[in-house]
Amino acid sequence: MPRIRQLDPSLVNKIAAGEVIERPASVVKELVENSIDAGATRIDVALELGGVELIRITDDGCGIGPDDLPLALAPHATSKLYSSDDLFNIQTMGFRGEALASIASVSHLRIVSRPSTQVEGYEVSGDASPPAPRACAAPTGTTIEVRNLFYNVPARRKFLKQPQTECSHVTEQIARLSLAHPHIGFTVTHNGRTIRNLPATKDRRERIADFYGADLADCLIPVRSEEHGLVVEGLIAPPAHSRASTKWQYLFLNGRFITDRRIAYAVREAFRGLVEHDRFPVVFLFLAADPHDYDVNVHPTKIEVRWRDAGLVQSQVLAVLRETLLSHDLTPAMKFNRLNSGAALIADDPFDSPTGRGPTPEQQRARQALADYLKRVDPTQPRLTFSPPPFRTDALRPSIAGTLNAPRSEGYPSALDHPARQTFQSGAAPPFDAPTQPPSAPGMETPPDGSSLSDVPNAKADAAAFPSLPTTTPANGVMQIHNTYLVAQTETGVLIIDQHALHERILYERFRERILQGPLESQRLLIPEPVSASPTRIDTADHFRPMLAKLGIELEQFGPNTLAVQAFPTLLKNVRISEFVADLLDKLVETENASTEETAIHAALDMMACKAAVKAGDALSQDEMHALLEMRHLTERSSNCPHGRPTTLELSTRDLEKQFKRI
Ligand code: ADP
Ligand code: MG
């Protein structure tokens, strides 16, 4: 048991000062941190009236000896810090020696403690001055009671919320502390009722399940990397589990919950294009670093740290998340709910807060289309629900990144490899030898937009070039429904694909890869195309001139209210040029302020992919459908379109068998 000492004033001055006791949850945080520092294996938290009336924390830690008890209550007294050098080697949760003193000054505080070396316990009250320990019976460990918080600070007390709200703040603190320390057992009671019972475990996943349910915990994907002495370990949820706020992004450093702007950015970047812009992935990241590599003495609540090399930390987190996401099949699975009503596919996201949003219109349409189809088959069949999938290890793919980086012949033979089934015009060599007449399926309609399928190559003939496709590759047969969705059989079930979303992702990745190699080829227009332009559009065109050049777009001012498109990327042939440029400029206006060139290019490629991709309502030939499905496996992040909406849903044969009572 380390002894408590008063810090000398020069050291006190070096410690980040400030009030840390704001509400019951902050008291709980400080006291539980002390119990963790005391080596407790079990911590019980009892609250009355949201903690305003009573907070009692009991631990089985090392205890405080009778001689040290009065010191524990003194300001700037601690057993955890001795010299200013220690400030850069903090191994404990606490070190300021301030918490007990400040809690004692705004409440009625009582400590009962017995170190294992003592036969009896001692009790001390914060009200007595000087505090005089009295012998009493007590188990080994420490109990601290805090009554009547802010009884002498009415202004603070007035700002406290309803007991239920204060209690939920406490629960959030317990979530943070207990996720970081799963080997400690916790209980939380409120007004005598147990609200959390968290048995000690070696497995972080179990602790997450205790808080957020097994459905989320089971699907979490492990991440791990170790570089330059920094270990990044964690569990991340597939994008389908994303939520409406960043609250479910937990970051810990050496057992302490922290927030970090740059790591939050790395998380956002890693999931970019996998979640919609107003959704946030669920991640639990546990960093372990040498305490000399960061400074925790920045903020009195220690919620932020200052890294020696923040850039390195950010890039390591980004890299490990990216790699992990790229090497997993993130296709969401569909699940059944047994109900007697007619067929309907409904959203069922148990992880969404009530304020969370329902399915996107695309998802709704996909569900409805399948529901309509199934209703025709059997109107009494059970309801289908869509929910995030439990993560399956058999869905692991070999490195998709590897496949993509492999040299690919210029003329990758697929109908949809090239935007919108366009023809290649003079100046650009055709990327593949296209047969003039497609082998169109019987009964197939001509696309409503009149676009020709005449340059569709026979993708099937080339399928043999990719012999070892993953298990989700359609075995045979693919069908288009409502000219919008593809339904394909796989070895393990059925895939339902949003043709536009998937094609958009494929083109986006292709364009992105292409632009990394240098500016896109562009074609001078014989007759410049006019675009009506407000002063804002003209300014934007000016501001983004170098970036537009990379995209192969050249604009010139042409009179006060007009821009003229002089050159346009050869990749985008079937697109209405003036409309495209006008839309692109408007989109760039939105991103202009905060944006880097990278974000602007992302926005532009995004729009190019969207405009060039097949649309909902476009009839596709068998070959085109096959080509799309093949490309799916060769494309990074193919589970989601560039805006983060899913491209593909999967229905497993096992679920079907269960529904038809075959198993
Ligand atoms: P700090 O944690 O920064 O040292 P605190 O005011 O929180 O400061 O606590 C003062 C001292 O009291 C600690 O350094 C520790 O020695 C002792 N202490 C507080 N709580 C406990 C506990 N639950 N078990 C054992 N010792 C404790
Ligand atoms: Mg402390």
XYZ file of C-alpha atoms and ligand atoms in Angstrom:
691
model
C 0.000 0.000 0.000
C 1.668 3.237 -1.142
C 1.760 6.087 1.382
C 0.015 9.411 0.765
C 2.074 12.618 0.786
C 1.331 16.260 0.318
C 2.612 17.551 -3.040
C 5.065 20.416 -2.774
C 3.752 23.749 -4.083
C 6.058 23.895 -7.115
C 4.669 20.579 -8.306
C 1.093 21.653 -7.547
C 1.608 24.568 -9.908
C 2.576 22.230 -12.737
C -0.652 20.290 -12.543
C -3.544 21.183 -14.831
C -5.891 23.024 -12.505
C -9.633 23.266 -12.643
C -12.849 22.071 -11.176
C -13.700 18.484 -11.998
C -16.833 17.919 -9.921
C -19.792 18.977 -12.010
C -22.435 16.380 -11.260
C -22.870 12.943 -9.655
C -21.279 11.248 -12.661
C -18.026 13.162 -12.117
C -17.925 12.057 -8.464
C -18.454 8.459 -9.577
C -15.678 8.772 -12.161
C -13.145 10.075 -9.608
C -14.043 7.518 -6.946
C -14.087 4.539 -9.299
C -10.724 5.649 -10.719
C -9.361 5.629 -7.162
C -10.689 2.087 -6.688
C -9.062 0.982 -9.944
C -5.766 2.546 -8.820
C -6.144 0.653 -5.526
C -6.106 -2.619 -7.464
C -9.764 -3.498 -6.829
C -11.188 -6.596 -8.541
C -14.735 -5.616 -7.678
C -16.420 -2.248 -7.429
C -19.997 -1.657 -6.311
C -21.694 1.644 -7.011
C -24.898 2.550 -5.186
C -26.909 5.673 -5.982
C -29.931 7.276 -4.383
C -31.891 9.894 -6.324
C -29.517 9.915 -9.268
C -26.567 10.244 -6.871
C -27.642 13.637 -5.561
C -28.767 12.150 -2.264
C -26.140 9.412 -2.018
C -23.228 7.913 -3.927
C -21.570 4.955 -2.253
C -18.591 3.205 -3.835
C -17.273 0.015 -2.273
C -14.108 -1.721 -3.447
C -11.873 -4.584 -2.404
C -8.656 -2.672 -3.160
C -5.558 -2.042 -1.062
C -7.313 0.255 1.413
C -5.987 3.341 3.236
C -4.147 3.006 6.542
C -5.440 4.976 9.583
C -2.435 7.322 9.509
C -3.108 8.260 5.905
C -6.871 8.734 6.151
C -6.789 12.418 7.122
C -4.257 13.095 4.375
C -6.462 11.440 1.747
C -8.921 14.288 2.325
C -6.305 17.026 2.193
C -5.869 19.025 -1.007
C -2.892 18.115 -3.218
C -2.206 14.926 -1.299
C -1.600 11.768 -3.268
C 0.180 8.434 -3.154
C 0.651 8.431 -6.946
C 3.037 11.251 -7.774
C 6.317 12.246 -6.154
C 8.307 14.440 -8.498
C 7.695 16.476 -11.630
C 9.482 13.779 -13.672
C 6.643 11.432 -12.774
C 4.269 13.732 -14.651
C 5.572 12.239 -17.883
C 5.336 8.703 -16.650
C 1.827 8.496 -15.219
C 0.792 4.872 -14.745
C -2.289 5.516 -12.612
C -5.731 6.955 -13.328
C -5.268 9.699 -10.723
C -2.285 11.863 -9.794
C -3.601 15.306 -8.905
C -4.439 14.507 -5.272
C -7.452 16.762 -5.567
C -10.550 14.649 -6.010
C -11.345 13.599 -2.453
C -10.623 17.104 -1.156
C -12.895 18.758 -3.684
C -15.708 16.219 -3.234
C -15.429 16.656 0.552
C -15.823 20.409 0.145
C -19.206 20.142 -1.609
C -20.822 17.188 0.182
C -20.933 15.137 3.360
C -18.189 12.610 2.760
C -17.299 9.563 4.803
C -14.524 7.033 4.231
C -14.348 3.587 5.806
C -11.227 1.666 4.936
C -9.221 -1.351 5.975
C -5.938 -2.373 4.379
C -5.454 -6.138 4.379
C -2.601 -5.696 6.892
C -4.960 -4.265 9.543
C -7.300 -6.270 11.744
C -9.856 -3.516 11.945
C -11.067 -0.763 9.730
C -11.042 2.999 10.316
C -13.596 5.593 9.564
C -13.192 9.279 8.899
C -15.646 12.030 8.101
C -14.906 14.952 5.860
C -16.921 17.276 8.110
C -14.629 16.978 11.132
C -11.627 19.282 11.164
C -9.105 18.015 11.552
C -10.517 14.635 10.510
C -9.958 12.054 13.239
C -10.054 8.362 12.257
C -12.130 6.084 14.495
C -11.775 2.307 14.600
C -14.712 0.288 13.287
C -15.489 -3.128 11.838
C -14.959 -3.245 8.075
C -14.092 -5.680 5.298
C -10.785 -5.254 3.435
C -10.968 -2.413 0.968
C -12.571 0.989 0.949
C -16.083 2.379 1.041
C -16.652 6.033 0.285
C -20.016 7.653 0.846
C -20.932 11.005 -0.637
C -24.212 12.465 0.626
C -26.076 15.602 -0.317
C -23.928 16.674 -3.217
C -23.702 20.473 -3.599
C -25.737 21.037 -0.396
C -23.591 24.162 0.121
C -23.424 25.276 -3.534
C -27.062 25.988 -4.459
C -26.100 27.351 -7.889
C -24.590 23.999 -8.839
C -27.397 22.005 -7.334
C -29.940 23.989 -9.314
C -28.327 22.880 -12.552
C -28.624 19.185 -11.806
C -31.149 17.324 -13.934
C -33.822 14.801 -13.039
C -32.475 11.805 -11.059
C -33.028 9.570 -14.081
C -30.889 11.802 -16.276
C -28.130 12.057 -13.670
C -28.287 8.288 -13.333
C -27.812 7.821 -17.065
C -24.735 10.072 -16.946
C -23.395 7.811 -14.224
C -24.118 4.727 -16.334
C -22.202 6.256 -19.234
C -19.205 6.859 -16.955
C -19.439 3.255 -15.764
C -19.570 2.114 -19.407
C -16.324 3.965 -20.131
C -14.554 2.800 -16.985
C -15.729 -0.783 -17.197
C -15.057 -1.206 -20.938
C -11.477 -0.191 -20.241
C -11.230 -2.566 -17.269
C -13.212 -5.716 -18.075
C -11.229 -7.762 -15.539
C -12.953 -5.798 -12.753
C -16.502 -6.820 -11.763
C -18.948 -3.925 -11.370
C -22.461 -3.519 -10.040
C -24.577 -0.383 -10.124
C -27.745 0.055 -8.088
C -30.134 2.975 -8.198
C -32.615 3.446 -5.352
C -31.947 -0.146 -4.285
C -32.517 -1.653 -7.737
C -29.634 -3.270 -9.606
C -29.315 -1.542 -12.970
C -25.977 -3.007 -14.087
C -24.315 -6.251 -13.155
C -21.031 -6.681 -14.954
C -19.139 -9.797 -13.951
C -15.362 -9.698 -14.363
C -14.252 -11.098 -17.714
C -11.089 -11.458 -19.752
C -12.970 -10.768 -22.962
C -13.776 -7.194 -23.963
C -16.493 -8.479 -26.250
C -18.384 -9.884 -23.249
C -18.260 -6.534 -21.495
C -19.557 -4.838 -24.650
C -22.341 -7.432 -24.818
C -23.298 -6.596 -21.217
C -23.806 -2.985 -22.222
C -24.999 -3.125 -25.805
C -26.322 -6.631 -26.306
C -24.919 -9.773 -27.914
C -26.189 -8.837 -31.389
C -23.751 -5.969 -31.607
C -20.964 -7.687 -29.685
C -21.076 -10.825 -31.870
C -20.649 -8.989 -35.139
C -17.704 -6.830 -34.058
C -14.599 -7.192 -36.158
C -11.266 -7.259 -34.326
C -8.516 -4.843 -35.317
C -4.909 -4.804 -34.181
C -1.679 -3.156 -35.141
C 1.571 -2.401 -33.395
C 4.075 0.119 -34.652
C 6.658 2.380 -33.039
C 5.583 1.146 -29.609
C 1.933 2.081 -30.136
C -0.570 -0.757 -29.961
C -3.959 -0.110 -31.520
C -6.384 -2.829 -30.604
C -10.092 -2.810 -30.886
C -13.427 -4.048 -32.038
C -15.331 -2.281 -34.783
C -18.890 -2.797 -35.982
C -19.627 -3.331 -39.677
C -21.002 -0.162 -41.308
C -24.586 -1.463 -41.223
C -24.509 -0.916 -37.449
C -23.678 2.752 -37.670
C -25.662 5.149 -35.512
C -26.999 8.644 -35.569
C -24.295 10.028 -33.258
C -20.613 9.612 -32.427
C -21.486 8.540 -28.899
C -20.676 4.927 -29.752
C -17.114 5.706 -30.694
C -15.127 4.694 -27.667
C -11.466 5.516 -27.478
C -9.193 4.446 -24.627
C -5.547 5.082 -23.960
C -3.822 2.890 -21.382
C -7.121 2.197 -19.625
C -8.366 5.780 -19.694
C -11.300 7.000 -21.789
C -10.154 9.920 -23.923
C -11.430 12.015 -26.794
C -9.101 12.871 -29.639
C -9.951 14.985 -32.656
C -7.364 13.414 -34.919
C -8.274 9.857 -34.089
C -11.952 10.717 -34.596
C -10.952 12.020 -38.028
C -9.130 8.764 -38.787
C -12.282 6.804 -37.922
C -14.411 9.028 -40.146
C -11.963 8.699 -43.027
C -11.690 4.924 -42.713
C -15.462 4.560 -42.955
C -15.898 7.216 -45.626
C -18.147 5.866 -48.315
C -19.226 2.979 -46.102
C -21.644 4.935 -43.955
C -23.952 7.728 -44.999
C -22.776 11.234 -44.182
C -25.083 11.609 -41.188
C -24.331 8.193 -39.695
C -21.399 7.288 -37.460
C -19.681 3.951 -37.112
C -19.548 2.091 -33.806
C -15.958 1.498 -32.712
C -14.169 0.500 -29.536
C -10.470 1.322 -29.780
C -7.971 0.522 -27.055
C -4.595 2.191 -27.484
C -1.556 1.237 -25.460
C 1.410 3.590 -25.560
C 4.462 4.396 -23.514
C 3.412 7.185 -21.092
C 6.475 9.142 -22.231
C 4.891 9.432 -25.683
C 2.015 11.609 -24.539
C 1.099 14.120 -21.867
C -2.085 13.517 -19.911
C -1.584 16.592 -17.740
C -3.430 18.844 -20.193
C -6.918 18.962 -18.816
C -8.034 18.530 -15.181
C -10.474 15.768 -16.157
C -7.679 14.097 -18.199
C -10.071 13.566 -21.089
C -7.553 14.828 -23.645
C -3.893 14.059 -24.122
C -1.136 15.778 -26.052
C 0.731 13.314 -28.255
C 4.418 13.576 -28.967
C 3.583 12.680 -32.590
C -0.130 12.977 -33.220
C 0.263 12.481 -36.968
C 1.812 9.056 -36.480
C -1.012 7.979 -34.188
C -3.639 9.213 -36.626
C -2.120 7.440 -39.608
C -1.669 4.182 -37.726
C -5.317 4.165 -36.643
C -6.480 5.053 -40.147
C -4.339 2.337 -41.721
C -5.447 -0.476 -39.460
C -9.142 0.433 -39.765
C -8.919 0.728 -43.538
C -7.144 -2.591 -43.953
C -9.584 -4.352 -41.681
C -12.614 -2.952 -43.487
C -11.189 -3.830 -46.883
C -10.521 -7.424 -45.918
C -14.048 -8.159 -44.695
C -17.263 -8.799 -46.537
C -19.515 -6.088 -45.152
C -22.697 -7.161 -46.951
C -25.620 -6.906 -44.551
C -27.732 -10.033 -44.079
C -31.541 -10.159 -44.022
C -33.301 -11.755 -41.092
C -36.803 -13.197 -40.616
C -39.296 -12.355 -37.944
C -42.151 -14.804 -37.561
C -45.370 -12.861 -37.869
C -48.669 -13.906 -39.303
C -49.399 -10.845 -41.325
C -48.652 -10.557 -45.004
C -45.231 -10.141 -46.432
C -43.432 -6.949 -45.611
C -39.839 -6.150 -45.233
C -39.367 -3.847 -42.337
C -36.498 -1.988 -40.809
C -35.358 -3.481 -37.571
C -32.296 -1.826 -36.246
C -32.224 -2.562 -32.548
C -29.148 -0.410 -32.143
C -30.733 2.757 -33.263
C -31.849 5.250 -30.714
C -35.491 6.271 -31.068
C -34.189 9.413 -32.728
C -32.302 7.309 -35.263
C -33.622 7.151 -38.774
C -35.343 4.374 -40.565
C -34.199 2.774 -43.775
C -33.212 4.914 -46.729
C -35.686 5.152 -49.630
C -33.383 2.813 -51.571
C -33.440 0.207 -48.832
C -37.177 0.576 -48.560
C -37.609 0.076 -52.275
C -35.352 -2.986 -52.194
C -37.300 -4.476 -49.357
C -40.606 -3.661 -50.973
C -39.534 -5.167 -54.271
C -38.566 -8.417 -52.626
C -41.654 -8.378 -50.460
C -43.863 -7.929 -53.538
C -42.140 -10.803 -55.194
C -42.480 -13.076 -52.181
C -46.093 -12.074 -51.654
C -46.901 -13.344 -55.093
C -45.263 -16.621 -54.189
C -46.968 -17.019 -50.829
C -49.118 -14.289 -49.329
C -49.077 -15.884 -45.873
C -45.351 -16.073 -45.506
C -43.682 -14.445 -42.538
C -42.355 -10.951 -42.334
C -38.867 -10.350 -43.407
C -36.799 -7.956 -41.418
C -33.606 -6.295 -42.359
C -31.066 -5.960 -39.649
C -27.324 -5.725 -39.378
C -25.738 -9.135 -39.718
C -23.934 -11.060 -37.085
C -20.379 -11.099 -38.260
C -19.466 -14.401 -39.857
C -15.906 -15.525 -40.101
C -16.742 -17.478 -43.241
C -17.436 -14.166 -44.926
C -13.757 -13.304 -44.761
C -12.421 -12.528 -48.154
C -8.927 -12.948 -49.356
C -7.377 -9.539 -49.717
C -9.558 -7.567 -52.065
C -6.953 -4.850 -52.080
C -4.526 -7.419 -53.443
C -6.865 -8.304 -56.256
C -7.286 -4.689 -57.183
C -3.634 -3.858 -57.103
C -2.822 -6.768 -59.343
C -2.035 -5.547 -62.825
C -5.196 -5.508 -64.808
C -5.247 -5.362 -68.538
C -6.371 -2.029 -69.907
C -9.379 -3.654 -71.455
C -10.978 -5.378 -68.532
C -13.734 -7.250 -70.248
C -16.954 -6.186 -68.694
C -19.998 -4.434 -69.965
C -20.160 -2.190 -66.947
C -16.493 -1.577 -66.659
C -17.094 1.467 -68.711
C -19.566 4.191 -67.799
C -23.104 3.762 -68.884
C -22.583 1.375 -71.748
C -21.256 4.179 -73.826
C -19.657 3.916 -77.188
C -16.090 4.986 -77.714
C -15.631 7.786 -80.093
C -12.753 8.851 -82.179
C -9.701 9.956 -80.257
C -10.023 7.310 -77.537
C -9.211 3.723 -78.195
C -11.986 1.322 -77.264
C -11.009 -0.451 -74.066
C -12.236 -3.774 -75.312
C -13.399 -5.439 -78.458
C -17.107 -5.059 -78.318
C -19.368 -7.255 -80.343
C -21.856 -5.191 -82.281
C -24.892 -7.165 -81.162
C -25.270 -8.168 -77.532
C -26.421 -11.658 -76.714
C -29.610 -10.260 -75.262
C -31.866 -12.397 -73.099
C -35.184 -13.281 -74.703
C -37.990 -10.970 -73.727
C -35.595 -8.296 -72.556
C -36.877 -4.787 -73.066
C -34.995 -2.034 -74.768
C -33.795 0.428 -72.136
C -36.294 3.263 -71.741
C -33.650 5.884 -72.377
C -33.052 4.350 -75.756
C -29.410 3.852 -74.988
C -27.889 1.111 -76.991
C -26.516 -2.053 -75.560
C -24.621 -2.601 -78.729
C -21.218 -2.243 -77.203
C -21.748 -4.786 -74.486
C -19.116 -7.473 -74.655
C -19.793 -11.040 -73.821
C -18.723 -10.967 -70.230
C -19.655 -14.567 -69.621
C -16.980 -15.732 -71.981
C -14.456 -13.920 -69.857
C -15.721 -15.160 -66.529
C -13.255 -18.020 -66.704
C -10.510 -15.455 -66.272
C -11.544 -15.268 -62.613
C -11.675 -18.904 -61.555
C -11.527 -18.599 -57.768
C -14.350 -16.281 -56.853
C -15.526 -16.130 -53.247
C -18.507 -18.133 -52.046
C -20.889 -15.242 -52.589
C -20.317 -15.384 -56.316
C -23.514 -16.212 -58.144
C -23.378 -19.898 -58.982
C -25.717 -19.506 -61.903
C -28.707 -17.461 -62.856
C -29.262 -13.835 -62.097
C -32.533 -12.072 -62.480
C -33.512 -8.441 -62.646
C -36.632 -7.335 -60.823
C -38.443 -4.035 -61.378
C -35.558 -3.136 -63.689
C -33.843 -1.991 -60.521
C -32.622 -4.910 -58.435
C -30.628 -7.966 -59.308
C -31.390 -11.208 -57.552
C -28.640 -13.771 -57.713
C -28.108 -17.198 -56.320
C -24.908 -17.878 -54.400
C -23.529 -20.978 -52.758
C -24.842 -19.820 -49.406
C -28.038 -18.023 -50.305
C -29.472 -15.185 -52.315
C -28.085 -11.733 -53.015
C -30.288 -8.752 -53.723
C -28.398 -5.947 -55.344
C -29.280 -2.350 -56.052
C -27.931 -2.070 -59.605
C -27.365 1.670 -59.511
C -25.677 1.678 -56.111
C -23.343 -1.155 -57.002
C -22.426 0.243 -60.408
C -21.828 3.611 -58.810
C -19.351 2.094 -56.355
C -17.592 0.160 -59.109
C -17.174 3.262 -61.244
C -16.150 5.360 -58.300
C -13.344 2.981 -57.361
C -12.290 2.750 -60.987
C -12.175 6.541 -61.372
C -10.380 6.929 -58.061
C -7.746 4.425 -59.062
C -7.420 6.066 -62.423
C -6.931 9.577 -61.070
C -4.134 8.431 -58.790
C -2.142 7.765 -61.945
C -2.469 11.329 -63.244
C -4.984 13.680 -64.846
C -7.886 12.052 -66.670
C -7.755 12.117 -70.460
C -9.850 14.905 -71.813
C -11.201 15.821 -75.146
C -11.341 19.355 -76.556
C -14.840 20.232 -77.602
C -15.183 21.473 -81.147
C -17.915 23.791 -80.058
C -17.492 24.906 -76.425
C -20.510 24.073 -74.306
C -22.019 27.080 -72.474
C -22.961 26.815 -68.781
C -24.970 29.575 -67.196
C -22.979 30.850 -64.254
C -23.718 32.988 -61.246
C -20.782 34.918 -59.758
C -20.488 32.113 -57.167
C -20.148 29.482 -59.884
C -17.549 31.589 -61.651
C -15.552 32.039 -58.429
C -15.761 28.342 -57.717
C -14.570 27.467 -61.203
C -11.639 29.779 -60.626
C -10.828 28.431 -57.189
C -10.901 24.804 -58.335
C -9.220 25.323 -61.705
C -6.203 23.052 -60.945
C -8.425 20.326 -59.562
C -10.806 20.537 -62.501
C -7.807 20.207 -64.802
C -6.936 16.922 -63.091
C -10.423 15.737 -63.872
C -9.997 16.745 -67.499
C -12.427 19.655 -67.282
C -11.413 23.025 -68.692
C -13.649 26.044 -68.189
C -13.356 29.578 -69.427
C -15.397 32.607 -68.623
C -17.525 33.538 -71.572
C -19.345 36.762 -70.911
C -20.533 37.964 -67.491
C -22.967 35.132 -66.778
C -21.588 32.270 -68.749
C -18.806 29.737 -68.504
C -17.715 27.729 -71.507
C -16.638 24.105 -71.220
C -13.593 23.787 -73.469
C -12.556 20.269 -72.598
C -14.302 17.367 -70.922
C -13.124 13.938 -69.702
C -13.306 11.236 -72.354
C -14.488 8.830 -69.666
C -17.812 10.613 -69.417
C -19.462 10.347 -72.762
C -23.155 9.860 -72.257
C -23.435 12.650 -69.770
C -25.016 16.000 -70.538
C -21.971 18.221 -70.293
C -23.452 21.559 -69.254
C -25.747 19.959 -66.707
C -22.869 17.954 -65.264
C -20.577 20.971 -64.942
C -23.311 23.120 -63.409
C -24.117 20.437 -60.829
C -20.455 19.866 -60.084
C -19.795 23.562 -59.500
C -22.779 23.784 -57.173
C -21.535 20.816 -55.240
C -18.058 22.301 -54.994
C -19.531 25.520 -53.611
C -20.842 23.472 -50.698
C -17.475 21.919 -49.983
C -15.332 24.947 -50.739
C -14.855 26.392 -47.277
C -13.670 23.471 -45.249
C -12.376 21.353 -48.020
C -9.024 20.038 -49.033
C -8.409 19.159 -52.645
C -8.887 15.535 -51.687
C -12.427 16.158 -50.459
C -13.231 18.143 -53.583
C -11.951 15.374 -55.838
C -13.930 12.871 -53.817
C -17.057 14.961 -54.387
C -16.352 15.223 -58.113
C -15.632 11.524 -58.630
C -18.710 10.759 -56.623
C -20.828 12.807 -58.985
C -19.125 11.345 -62.050
C -19.841 7.813 -60.819
C -23.442 8.666 -60.002
C -24.158 10.235 -63.377
C -22.416 7.521 -65.340
C -23.870 4.520 -63.523
C -26.886 2.567 -64.761
C -30.070 3.923 -63.243
C -32.951 2.315 -61.434
C -35.381 1.485 -64.235
C -32.687 0.572 -66.776
C -33.204 -2.913 -68.145
C -29.949 -4.871 -68.139
C -28.955 -7.811 -70.284
C -27.844 -11.089 -68.715
C -24.286 -10.237 -69.642
C -24.453 -6.865 -68.041
C -25.858 -8.391 -64.896
C -23.099 -10.973 -64.813
C -20.500 -8.325 -65.419
C -21.837 -6.269 -62.516
C -21.748 -9.261 -60.206
C -18.219 -10.140 -61.208
C -17.025 -6.598 -60.738
C -18.509 -6.657 -57.281
C -15.768 -9.000 -56.134
C -13.016 -7.004 -57.716
C -14.046 -3.710 -56.251
C -13.078 -2.304 -52.900
C -15.872 -1.421 -50.482
C -18.418 -2.976 -52.835
C -20.848 -3.506 -49.963
C -21.757 0.186 -50.014
C -22.162 2.867 -52.625
C -19.896 5.949 -52.349
C -22.548 7.663 -50.205
C -22.500 4.798 -47.748
C -25.816 3.192 -48.699
C -25.697 -0.579 -49.012
C -25.401 -2.017 -52.508
C -26.201 -5.587 -51.594
C -28.313 -7.511 -49.118
C -27.875 -11.184 -48.457
C -30.481 -13.771 -47.544
C -28.940 -17.025 -46.406
C -30.213 -20.450 -47.406
C -30.065 -21.357 -43.753
C -32.609 -18.675 -42.923
C -34.797 -19.810 -45.781
C -34.604 -23.392 -44.552
C -35.575 -22.271 -41.074
C -38.546 -20.341 -42.435
C -39.753 -23.264 -44.516
C -39.263 -25.512 -41.482
C -36.825 -27.736 -43.278
C -34.488 -27.572 -40.294
P -5.357 11.044 -6.562
O -6.201 9.910 -6.994
O -5.118 12.019 -7.619
O -4.124 10.615 -5.862
P -7.529 11.567 -4.757
O -7.951 12.801 -4.035
O -8.481 10.973 -5.677
O -6.165 11.883 -5.472
O -7.129 10.485 -3.670
C -6.112 10.809 -2.710
C -5.402 9.551 -2.231
O -6.295 8.762 -1.458
C -4.962 8.648 -3.333
O -3.676 9.030 -3.812
C -4.936 7.291 -2.664
O -3.731 7.086 -1.996
C -6.008 7.401 -1.614
N -7.266 6.735 -2.050
C -8.367 7.337 -2.499
N -9.335 6.435 -2.784
C -8.818 5.221 -2.474
C -9.326 3.872 -2.537
N -10.560 3.603 -2.985
N -8.496 2.870 -2.141
C -7.245 3.134 -1.690
N -6.724 4.374 -1.626
C -7.481 5.400 -1.992
Mg -8.154 10.127 -7.619
